Amino acid sequence: MKLAISLMAENEQVITAVKKHNPVIRNNILMLLSTQDPESLKTTEGKTQLQSEIKEAVNKILTERKVASNVKGVFFTDLVMQ
């Protein structure tokens, strides 16, 4: 699977924190992706669920690092499955 995402935030502090903690965020997203059922990702519901899980994972990292605000949205900008 190849996946590119964009994150939406309403606060510059969140954007800065995402950039600062990018290695941990990328790692956790990759670990999350490795647990996904490829069949479920073929459906809109499966993709929507994955977006929600990615948002939760990123926000968990931000919360652990005491960032006051959270990511508001996750958008797929590229998704290829083989």
Coordinates of C-alpha atoms in Angstrom, one line a residue:
M1 CA 0.0 0.0 0.0
K2 CA 1.2 3.5 -0.8
L3 CA -0.5 6.3 1.1
A4 CA -0.1 10.0 1.2
I5 CA -2.1 12.2 3.6
S6 CA -2.6 15.8 4.5
L7 CA -3.6 16.9 8.0
M8 CA -5.9 19.8 8.7
A9 CA -5.4 21.9 11.8
E10 CA -6.8 25.3 12.9
N11 CA -3.8 26.2 15.0
E12 CA -0.2 27.0 13.9
Q13 CA 1.0 25.3 17.1
V14 CA -0.4 22.0 15.9
I15 CA 1.3 22.3 12.5
T16 CA 4.6 23.1 14.2
A17 CA 4.2 20.1 16.6
V18 CA 3.3 17.7 13.7
K19 CA 6.5 18.8 11.9
K20 CA 8.6 18.4 15.1
H21 CA 7.2 15.0 15.9
N22 CA 7.1 13.8 12.3
P23 CA 9.3 10.7 12.8
V24 CA 7.1 9.3 15.6
I25 CA 3.9 10.2 13.7
R26 CA 5.1 8.5 10.6
N27 CA 6.2 5.4 12.5
N28 CA 2.8 5.1 14.3
I29 CA 0.9 5.5 11.1
L30 CA 3.0 2.8 9.4
M31 CA 2.4 0.5 12.3
L32 CA -1.3 1.2 12.1
L33 CA -1.3 0.5 8.3
S34 CA 0.3 -2.8 8.9
T35 CA -2.7 -4.0 10.9
Q36 CA -5.3 -3.0 8.3
D37 CA -7.4 -5.6 6.4
P38 CA -6.9 -4.9 2.7
E39 CA -10.4 -6.0 1.8
S40 CA -11.9 -3.4 4.2
L41 CA -9.9 -0.6 2.6
K42 CA -11.6 -1.3 -0.7
T43 CA -14.8 0.2 0.7
T44 CA -15.6 3.8 1.5
E45 CA -16.4 2.9 5.1
G46 CA -13.0 1.2 5.5
K47 CA -11.2 4.3 4.2
T48 CA -13.3 6.5 6.5
Q49 CA -12.5 4.3 9.4
L50 CA -8.8 4.5 8.6
Q51 CA -8.9 8.3 8.4
S52 CA -10.4 8.3 11.9
E53 CA -7.8 5.9 13.2
I54 CA -5.0 8.0 11.8
K55 CA -6.4 11.2 13.3
E56 CA -6.7 9.5 16.7
A57 CA -3.1 8.2 16.5
V58 CA -1.8 11.6 15.6
N59 CA -3.8 13.4 18.3
K60 CA -2.7 10.8 20.8
I61 CA 1.0 11.7 20.1
L62 CA 0.2 15.4 20.3
T63 CA -1.6 15.0 23.6
E64 CA 1.3 13.0 25.0
R65 CA 3.6 15.9 24.1
K66 CA 1.3 18.5 25.7
V67 CA 0.1 20.2 22.5
A68 CA -3.0 22.2 23.4
S69 CA -4.9 21.6 20.2
N70 CA -5.5 18.7 17.9
V71 CA -5.6 17.7 14.2
K72 CA -9.1 18.3 12.9
G73 CA -9.0 16.3 9.7
V74 CA -7.1 13.7 7.7
F75 CA -7.3 13.6 3.9
F76 CA -5.9 11.0 1.5
T77 CA -4.0 12.7 -1.2
D78 CA -2.7 9.5 -2.7
L79 CA -3.8 5.9 -2.1
V80 CA -2.5 2.9 -4.1
M81 CA -3.2 -0.7 -3.1
Q82 CA -1.9 -3.8 -4.7

